[in-house]
Amino acid sequence: MWRDFRRPLPSAVRQTQLYMYLGVHFEDLEVDRTVFFYDFKSTQETKSFVATYDESFSEPLIDAAAAICDCVAADIAPHCNINGRVGCSSCLEFKEGTK
């Protein structure tokens, strides 16, 4: 498995893309990449990878989070991200009058 490990984990890339977005837009940091280091504990071998900042990746996630914050501030339920205004089975427990 270690031999075939050739890029950073997708979940780590997604997380750091959001961190870089926040750093650029809210902390005035000049961030353009993240370096990942992975260690293979049994041999102490290390691999490193670089992920370049891509704002187009983070913007839809930030926009969705802002929309949810706006709904919370207005005390209204956001649209379901699976089935829009109708909602999905997971939304039912949050509809008024249902338990």
Tab-separated table of C-alpha atoms in Angstrom:
chain	number	residue	atom	x	y	z
A	1	MET	CA	0.000	0.000	0.000
A	2	TRP	CA	2.746	2.471	0.903
A	3	ARG	CA	4.457	1.822	-2.430
A	4	ASP	CA	1.265	2.833	-4.316
A	5	PHE	CA	0.690	5.956	-2.221
A	6	ARG	CA	1.342	8.680	-4.821
A	7	ARG	CA	-0.801	11.669	-3.845
A	8	PRO	CA	-2.271	13.237	-0.723
A	9	LEU	CA	-5.528	11.882	0.609
A	10	PRO	CA	-8.525	13.590	-1.068
A	11	SER	CA	-10.121	14.462	2.278
A	12	ALA	CA	-6.902	16.205	3.380
A	13	VAL	CA	-6.764	18.180	0.131
A	14	ARG	CA	-10.395	19.304	0.557
A	15	GLN	CA	-9.735	20.370	4.136
A	16	THR	CA	-6.610	22.343	3.313
A	17	GLN	CA	-8.283	24.012	0.322
A	18	LEU	CA	-10.809	25.430	2.791
A	19	TYR	CA	-8.049	26.459	5.205
A	20	MET	CA	-6.211	28.239	2.400
A	21	TYR	CA	-9.402	30.005	1.310
A	22	LEU	CA	-9.997	31.241	4.853
A	23	GLY	CA	-6.378	32.321	5.189
A	24	VAL	CA	-6.450	34.295	1.942
A	25	HIS	CA	-9.863	35.921	2.466
A	26	PHE	CA	-10.033	36.446	6.219
A	27	GLU	CA	-6.460	36.565	7.472
A	28	ASP	CA	-4.781	38.314	4.511
A	29	LEU	CA	-2.270	35.480	4.173
A	30	GLU	CA	-0.412	34.946	0.931
A	31	VAL	CA	-1.050	31.223	0.578
A	32	ASP	CA	-0.661	29.382	-2.710
A	33	ARG	CA	0.030	25.774	-1.702
A	34	THR	CA	0.074	23.216	1.071
A	35	VAL	CA	2.748	20.605	1.648
A	36	PHE	CA	1.669	17.217	3.009
A	37	PHE	CA	4.044	14.892	4.805
A	38	TYR	CA	3.173	11.251	5.383
A	39	ASP	CA	5.267	8.847	7.442
A	40	PHE	CA	5.285	5.077	7.193
A	41	LYS	CA	5.741	4.218	10.845
A	42	SER	CA	7.187	0.760	10.457
A	43	THR	CA	10.117	1.961	8.300
A	44	GLN	CA	10.143	5.697	9.112
A	45	GLU	CA	10.012	6.368	5.355
A	46	THR	CA	8.508	9.756	4.471
A	47	LYS	CA	6.640	10.973	1.418
A	48	SER	CA	5.667	14.547	0.668
A	49	PHE	CA	3.155	16.029	-1.750
A	50	VAL	CA	2.168	19.559	-2.737
A	51	ALA	CA	-1.409	20.734	-3.339
A	52	THR	CA	-1.823	24.070	-5.097
A	53	TYR	CA	-4.498	26.481	-3.890
A	54	ASP	CA	-7.545	26.433	-6.158
A	55	GLU	CA	-10.162	28.975	-5.126
A	56	SER	CA	-12.719	27.578	-7.557
A	57	PHE	CA	-12.795	24.428	-5.419
A	58	SER	CA	-13.616	26.247	-2.172
A	59	GLU	CA	-16.017	28.928	-3.390
A	60	PRO	CA	-19.080	26.663	-3.803
A	61	LEU	CA	-18.520	25.241	-0.324
A	62	ILE	CA	-18.154	28.710	1.187
A	63	ASP	CA	-21.257	29.925	-0.675
A	64	ALA	CA	-23.269	26.957	0.635
A	65	ALA	CA	-22.067	27.603	4.193
A	66	ALA	CA	-22.972	31.299	3.897
A	67	ALA	CA	-26.469	30.375	2.668
A	68	ILE	CA	-26.945	28.120	5.694
A	69	CYS	CA	-25.747	30.884	8.028
A	70	ASP	CA	-28.231	33.283	6.406
A	71	CYS	CA	-31.044	30.774	6.988
A	72	VAL	CA	-30.069	30.344	10.625
A	73	ALA	CA	-29.981	34.124	11.110
A	74	ALA	CA	-33.426	34.432	9.491
A	75	ASP	CA	-34.744	31.439	11.483
A	76	ILE	CA	-35.774	29.531	8.360
A	77	ALA	CA	-34.807	26.062	7.219
A	78	PRO	CA	-32.359	25.887	4.310
A	79	HIS	CA	-33.307	23.965	1.183
A	80	CYS	CA	-32.339	20.312	1.191
A	81	ASN	CA	-29.095	19.733	-0.710
A	82	ILE	CA	-30.491	16.409	-1.935
A	83	ASN	CA	-34.057	17.251	-2.963
A	84	GLY	CA	-34.444	21.049	-2.890
A	85	ARG	CA	-37.609	22.504	-1.370
A	86	VAL	CA	-39.320	19.111	-1.101
A	87	GLY	CA	-36.636	17.662	1.150
A	88	CYS	CA	-35.463	14.099	1.641
A	89	SER	CA	-36.181	11.440	4.266
A	90	SER	CA	-33.529	12.932	6.573
A	91	CYS	CA	-35.281	16.312	6.429
A	92	LEU	CA	-38.572	14.950	7.735
A	93	GLU	CA	-37.483	14.974	11.377
A	94	PHE	CA	-36.816	18.715	11.135
A	95	LYS	CA	-40.138	19.693	9.574
A	96	GLU	CA	-42.526	21.476	11.900
A	97	GLY	CA	-45.009	19.247	13.630
A	98	THR	CA	-43.221	15.944	12.935
A	99	LYS	CA	-41.168	13.853	15.272
